[in-house]
mmCIF file of C-alpha atoms in Angstrom:
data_model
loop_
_atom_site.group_PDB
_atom_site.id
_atom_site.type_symbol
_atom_site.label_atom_id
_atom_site.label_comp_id
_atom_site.label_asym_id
_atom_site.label_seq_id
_atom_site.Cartn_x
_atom_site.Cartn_y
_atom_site.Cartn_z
ATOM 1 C CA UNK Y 1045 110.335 71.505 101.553
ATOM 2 C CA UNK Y 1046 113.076 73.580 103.668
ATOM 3 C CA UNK Y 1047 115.916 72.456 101.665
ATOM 4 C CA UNK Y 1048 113.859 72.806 98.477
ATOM 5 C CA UNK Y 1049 112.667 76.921 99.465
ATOM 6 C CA UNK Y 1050 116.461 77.371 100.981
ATOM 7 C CA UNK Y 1051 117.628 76.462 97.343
ATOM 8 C CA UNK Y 1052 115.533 78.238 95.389
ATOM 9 C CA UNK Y 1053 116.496 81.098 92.580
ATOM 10 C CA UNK Y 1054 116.306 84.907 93.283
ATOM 11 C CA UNK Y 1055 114.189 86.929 91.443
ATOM 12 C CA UNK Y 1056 115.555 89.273 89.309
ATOM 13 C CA UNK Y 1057 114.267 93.040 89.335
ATOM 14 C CA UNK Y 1058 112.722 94.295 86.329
ATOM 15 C CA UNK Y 1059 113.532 98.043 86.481
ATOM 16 C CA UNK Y 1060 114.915 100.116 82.939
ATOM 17 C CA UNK Y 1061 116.513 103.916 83.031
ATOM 18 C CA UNK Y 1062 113.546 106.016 82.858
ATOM 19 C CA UNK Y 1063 111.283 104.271 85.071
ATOM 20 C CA UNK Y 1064 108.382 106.227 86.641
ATOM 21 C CA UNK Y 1065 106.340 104.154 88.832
ATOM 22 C CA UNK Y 1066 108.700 101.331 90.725
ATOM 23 C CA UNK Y 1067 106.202 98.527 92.432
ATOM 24 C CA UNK Y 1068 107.847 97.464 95.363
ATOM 25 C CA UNK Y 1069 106.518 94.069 97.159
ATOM 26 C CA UNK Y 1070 107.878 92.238 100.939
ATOM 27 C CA UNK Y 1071 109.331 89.137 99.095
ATOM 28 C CA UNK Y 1072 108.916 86.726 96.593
ATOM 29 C CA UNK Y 1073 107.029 83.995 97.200
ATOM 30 C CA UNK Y 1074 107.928 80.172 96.025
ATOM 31 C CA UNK Y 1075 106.042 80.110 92.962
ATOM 32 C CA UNK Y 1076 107.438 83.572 91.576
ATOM 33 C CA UNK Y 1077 110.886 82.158 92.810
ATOM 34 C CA UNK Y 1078 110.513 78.837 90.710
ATOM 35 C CA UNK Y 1079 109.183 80.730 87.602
ATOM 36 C CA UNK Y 1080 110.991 83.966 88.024
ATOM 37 C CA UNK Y 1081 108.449 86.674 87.728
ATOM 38 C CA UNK Y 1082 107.156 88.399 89.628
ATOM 39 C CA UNK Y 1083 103.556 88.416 91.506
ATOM 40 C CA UNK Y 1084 103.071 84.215 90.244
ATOM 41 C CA UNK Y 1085 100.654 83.216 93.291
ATOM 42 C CA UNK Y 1086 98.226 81.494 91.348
ATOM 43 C CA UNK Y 1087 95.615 83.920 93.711
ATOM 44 C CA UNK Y 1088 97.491 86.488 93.431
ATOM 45 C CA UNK Y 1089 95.722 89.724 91.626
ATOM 46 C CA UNK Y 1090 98.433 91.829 90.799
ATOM 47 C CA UNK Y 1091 98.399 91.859 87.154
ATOM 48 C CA UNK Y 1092 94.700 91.437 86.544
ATOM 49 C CA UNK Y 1093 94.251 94.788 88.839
ATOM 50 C CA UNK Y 1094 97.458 96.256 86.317
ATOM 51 C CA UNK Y 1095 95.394 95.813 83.345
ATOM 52 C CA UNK Y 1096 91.816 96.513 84.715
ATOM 53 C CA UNK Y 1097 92.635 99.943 86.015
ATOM 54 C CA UNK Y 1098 94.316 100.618 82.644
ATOM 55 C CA UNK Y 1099 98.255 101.300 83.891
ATOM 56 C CA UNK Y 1100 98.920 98.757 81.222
ATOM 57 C CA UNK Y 1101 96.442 99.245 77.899
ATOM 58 C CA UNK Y 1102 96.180 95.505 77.191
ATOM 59 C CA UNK Y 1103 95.968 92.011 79.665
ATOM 60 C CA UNK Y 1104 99.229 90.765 80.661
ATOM 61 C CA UNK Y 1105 100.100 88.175 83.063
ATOM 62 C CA UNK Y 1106 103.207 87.417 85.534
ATOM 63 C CA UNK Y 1107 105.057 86.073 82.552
ATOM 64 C CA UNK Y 1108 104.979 89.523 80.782
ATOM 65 C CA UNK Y 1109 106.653 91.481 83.860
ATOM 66 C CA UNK Y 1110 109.577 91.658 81.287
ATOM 67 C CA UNK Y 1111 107.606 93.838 79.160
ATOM 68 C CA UNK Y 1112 106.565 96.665 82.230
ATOM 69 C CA UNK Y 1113 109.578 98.697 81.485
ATOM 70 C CA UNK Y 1114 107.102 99.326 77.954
ATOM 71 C CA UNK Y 1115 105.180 101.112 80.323
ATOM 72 C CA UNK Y 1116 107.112 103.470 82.223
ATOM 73 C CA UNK Y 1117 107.099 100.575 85.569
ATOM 74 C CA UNK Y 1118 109.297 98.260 87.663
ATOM 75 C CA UNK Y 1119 109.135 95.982 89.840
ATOM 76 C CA UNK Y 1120 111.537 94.865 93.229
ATOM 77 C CA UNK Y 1121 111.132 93.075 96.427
ATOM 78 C CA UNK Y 1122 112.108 94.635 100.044
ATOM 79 C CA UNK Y 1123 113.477 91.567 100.563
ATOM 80 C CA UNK Y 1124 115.122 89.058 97.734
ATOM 81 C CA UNK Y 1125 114.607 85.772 99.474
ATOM 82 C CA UNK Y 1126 111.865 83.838 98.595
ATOM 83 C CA UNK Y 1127 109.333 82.124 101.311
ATOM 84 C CA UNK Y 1128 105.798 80.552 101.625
ATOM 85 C CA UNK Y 1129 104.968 83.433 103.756
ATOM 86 C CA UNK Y 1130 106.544 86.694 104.997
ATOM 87 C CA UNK Y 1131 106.385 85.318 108.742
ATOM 88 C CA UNK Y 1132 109.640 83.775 108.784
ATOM 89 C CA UNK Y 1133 111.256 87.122 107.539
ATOM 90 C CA UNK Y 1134 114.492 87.854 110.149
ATOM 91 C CA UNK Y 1135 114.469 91.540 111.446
ATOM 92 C CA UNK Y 1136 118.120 91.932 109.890
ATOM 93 C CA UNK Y 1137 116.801 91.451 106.057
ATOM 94 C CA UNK Y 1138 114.643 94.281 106.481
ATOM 95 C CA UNK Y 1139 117.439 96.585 107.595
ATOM 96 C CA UNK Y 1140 119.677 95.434 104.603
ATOM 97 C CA UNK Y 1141 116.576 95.217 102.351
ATOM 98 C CA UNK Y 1142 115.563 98.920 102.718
ATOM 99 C CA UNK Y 1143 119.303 100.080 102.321
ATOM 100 C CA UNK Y 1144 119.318 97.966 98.913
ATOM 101 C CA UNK Y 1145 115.828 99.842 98.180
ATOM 102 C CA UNK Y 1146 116.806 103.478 98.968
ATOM 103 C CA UNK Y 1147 119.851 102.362 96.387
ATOM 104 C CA UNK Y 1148 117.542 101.574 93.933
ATOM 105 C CA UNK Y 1149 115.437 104.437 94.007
ATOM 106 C CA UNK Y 1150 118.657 106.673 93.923
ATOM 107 C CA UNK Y 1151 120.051 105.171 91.134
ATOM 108 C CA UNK Y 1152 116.662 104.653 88.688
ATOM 109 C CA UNK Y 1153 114.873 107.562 89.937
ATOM 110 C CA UNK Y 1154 111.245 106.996 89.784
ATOM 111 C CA UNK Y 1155 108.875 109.536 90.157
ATOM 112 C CA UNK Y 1156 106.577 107.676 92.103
ATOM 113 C CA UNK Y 1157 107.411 104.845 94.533
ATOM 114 C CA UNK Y 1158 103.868 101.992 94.935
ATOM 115 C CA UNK Y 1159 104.118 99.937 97.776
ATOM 116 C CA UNK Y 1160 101.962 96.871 97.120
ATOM 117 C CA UNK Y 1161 101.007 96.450 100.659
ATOM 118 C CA UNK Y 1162 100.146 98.453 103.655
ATOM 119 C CA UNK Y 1163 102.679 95.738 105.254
ATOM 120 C CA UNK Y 1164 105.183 97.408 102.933
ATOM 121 C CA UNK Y 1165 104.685 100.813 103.773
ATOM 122 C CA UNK Y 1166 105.093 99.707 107.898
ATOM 123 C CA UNK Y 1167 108.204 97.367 106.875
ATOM 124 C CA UNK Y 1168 110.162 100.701 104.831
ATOM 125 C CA UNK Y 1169 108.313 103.243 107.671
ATOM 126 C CA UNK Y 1170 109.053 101.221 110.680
ATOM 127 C CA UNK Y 1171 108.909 104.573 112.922
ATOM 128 C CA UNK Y 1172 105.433 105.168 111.486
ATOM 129 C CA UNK Y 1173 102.869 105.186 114.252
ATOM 130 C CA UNK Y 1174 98.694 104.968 113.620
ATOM 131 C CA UNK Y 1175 96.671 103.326 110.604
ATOM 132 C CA UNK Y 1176 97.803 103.726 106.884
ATOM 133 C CA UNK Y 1177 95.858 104.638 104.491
ATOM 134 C CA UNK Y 1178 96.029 103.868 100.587
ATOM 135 C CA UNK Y 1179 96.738 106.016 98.272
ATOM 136 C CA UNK Y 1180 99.704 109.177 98.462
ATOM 137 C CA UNK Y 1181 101.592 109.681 101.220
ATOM 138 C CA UNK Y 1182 103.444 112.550 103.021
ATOM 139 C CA UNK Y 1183 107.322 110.070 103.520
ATOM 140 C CA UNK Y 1184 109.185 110.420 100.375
ATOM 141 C CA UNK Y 1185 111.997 108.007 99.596
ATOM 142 C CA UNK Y 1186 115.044 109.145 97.814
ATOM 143 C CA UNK Y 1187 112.858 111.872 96.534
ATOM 144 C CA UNK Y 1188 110.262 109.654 95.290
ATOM 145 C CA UNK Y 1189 106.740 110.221 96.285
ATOM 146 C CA UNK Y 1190 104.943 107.123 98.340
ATOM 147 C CA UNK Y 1191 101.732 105.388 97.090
ATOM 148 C CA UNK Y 1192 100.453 102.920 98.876
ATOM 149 C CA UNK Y 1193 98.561 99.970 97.154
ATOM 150 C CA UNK Y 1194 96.993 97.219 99.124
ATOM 151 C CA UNK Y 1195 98.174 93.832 98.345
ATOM 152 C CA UNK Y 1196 97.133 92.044 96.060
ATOM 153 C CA UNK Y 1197 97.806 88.333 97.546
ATOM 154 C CA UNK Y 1198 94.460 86.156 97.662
ATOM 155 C CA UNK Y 1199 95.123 85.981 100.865
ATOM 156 C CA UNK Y 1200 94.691 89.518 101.479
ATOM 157 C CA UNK Y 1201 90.942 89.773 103.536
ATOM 158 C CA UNK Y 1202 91.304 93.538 104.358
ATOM 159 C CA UNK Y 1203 90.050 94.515 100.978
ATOM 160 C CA UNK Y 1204 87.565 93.813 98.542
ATOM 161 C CA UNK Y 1205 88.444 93.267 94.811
ATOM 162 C CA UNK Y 1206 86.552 96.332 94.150
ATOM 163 C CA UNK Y 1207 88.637 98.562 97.198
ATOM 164 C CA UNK Y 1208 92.030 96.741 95.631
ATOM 165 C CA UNK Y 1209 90.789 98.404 91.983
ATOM 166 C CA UNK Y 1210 89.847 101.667 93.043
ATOM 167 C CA UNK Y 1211 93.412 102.192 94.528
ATOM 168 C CA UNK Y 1212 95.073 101.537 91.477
ATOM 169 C CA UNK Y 1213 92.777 103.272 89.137
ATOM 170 C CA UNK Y 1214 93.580 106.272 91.595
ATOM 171 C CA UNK Y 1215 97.313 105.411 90.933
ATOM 172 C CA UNK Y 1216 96.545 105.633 87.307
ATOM 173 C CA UNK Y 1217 95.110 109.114 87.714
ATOM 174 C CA UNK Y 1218 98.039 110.061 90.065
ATOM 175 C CA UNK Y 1219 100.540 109.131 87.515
ATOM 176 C CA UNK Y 1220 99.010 110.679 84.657
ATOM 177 C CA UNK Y 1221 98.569 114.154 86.464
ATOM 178 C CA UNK Y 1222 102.591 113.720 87.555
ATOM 179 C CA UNK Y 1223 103.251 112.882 83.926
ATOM 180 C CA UNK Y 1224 101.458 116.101 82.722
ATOM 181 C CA UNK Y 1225 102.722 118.031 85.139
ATOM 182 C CA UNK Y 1226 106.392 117.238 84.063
ATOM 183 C CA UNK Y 1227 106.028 117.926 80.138
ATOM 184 C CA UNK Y 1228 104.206 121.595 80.896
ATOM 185 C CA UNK Y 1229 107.565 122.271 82.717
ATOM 186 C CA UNK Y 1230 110.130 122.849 80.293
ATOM 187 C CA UNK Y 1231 107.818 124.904 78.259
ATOM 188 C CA UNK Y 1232 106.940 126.972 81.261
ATOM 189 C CA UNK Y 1233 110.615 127.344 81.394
ATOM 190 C CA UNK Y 1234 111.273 128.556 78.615
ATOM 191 C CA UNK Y 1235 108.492 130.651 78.639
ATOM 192 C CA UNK Y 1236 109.898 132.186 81.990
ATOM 193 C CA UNK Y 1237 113.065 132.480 80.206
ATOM 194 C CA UNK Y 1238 111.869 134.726 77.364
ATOM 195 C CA UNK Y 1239 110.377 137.118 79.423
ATOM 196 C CA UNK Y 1240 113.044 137.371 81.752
ATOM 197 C CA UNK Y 1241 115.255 138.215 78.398
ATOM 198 C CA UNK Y 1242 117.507 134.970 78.545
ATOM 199 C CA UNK Y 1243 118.173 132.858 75.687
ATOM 200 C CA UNK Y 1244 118.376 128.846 76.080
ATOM 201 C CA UNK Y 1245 121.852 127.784 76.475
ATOM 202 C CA UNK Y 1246 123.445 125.910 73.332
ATOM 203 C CA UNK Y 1247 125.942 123.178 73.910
ATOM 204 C CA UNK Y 1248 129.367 123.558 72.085
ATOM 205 C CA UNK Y 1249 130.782 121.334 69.930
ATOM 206 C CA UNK Y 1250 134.273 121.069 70.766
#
């Protein structure tokens, strides 16, 4: 079983340009490793919680992580290699994996950054002190806002079914407030801009 886990594939991130809400996870475990998507635990109630609260409009499963780009989402791991459980994680992957992270979020940009896992939050916040609550929080990473999910392994006693689908119905509302926020600004803009007497720049062909 060692050499088999020590062999297997990484998982490939599904993030796109344009990307607004990045889902970021510990690790993969074996079975998303050996299928390559993301969230496979046969327990695991990531996708049925996606399409419940509505983030996606229709039911997808972890073969259709391909398609959350459709949606405005990605998806990444802390941590790229793949094991039966997160205990055998080495203290140096976490340093490398939130430097790769940070990258990420620099690079793609998403407005808002959903840690599936209060185990998440701790492993990106290590300096945090005190309980964690779902939902937003005051860290920010690479100008990102933080929302924290619980995780959605079967494993996962801490919450309810019903607790895990509040949280991401709340993420739904989050999102679509940011969303609406962000398309009333360029009209404010301009609106600001006529006032004030300036015209919108034009770009010149050259």
């Amino acid at each position: 079983m060692t050499r088999i886990i020590a062999t297997l594939p990484a998982l490939r991130d599904r993030i796109s340009p344009g990307v607004d809400v990045l889902f970021v996870g510990i690790n993969p475990g074996v079975r998303s490793a050996l299928t390559g998507h993301h969230f496979a635990g046969f327990s695991n109630r990531f996708w049925k919680l996606l399409s419940e609260s509505r983030l996606v409009p229709e039911r997808i499963t972890f073969e259709d992580d391909d398609r959350l780009p459709e949606w405005g989402f990605g998806v990444t791991n802390i941590i790229a290699r793949a094991t039966p459980g997160m205990d055998t994680l080495l203290p140096h992957e976490y340093v490398g994996g939130r430097k790769r992270l940070l990258a990420k979020i620099r690079k793609f940009r998403p407005r808002v950054v959903a840690l599936v896992g209060v185990t998440v939050f701790r492993a990106i916040f290590p300096e945090h002190k005190g309980p964690v609550s779902t939902g937003l929080q005051a860290q920010t990473l690479g100008g990102s806002v933080v929302f924290v999910l619980p995780n959605t392994s079967g494993r996962n006693a801490n919450f309810s079914y019903a607790e895990m689908l509040a949280a991401f119905r709340s993420l739904k509302r989050f999102v679509g407030a940011v969303n609406e926020r962000a398309s009333r600004r360029p009209t404010v803009l301009r609106r600001r801009r006529a006032v004030a007497g300036v015209q919108p720049s034009r770009s010149r062909v050259r």
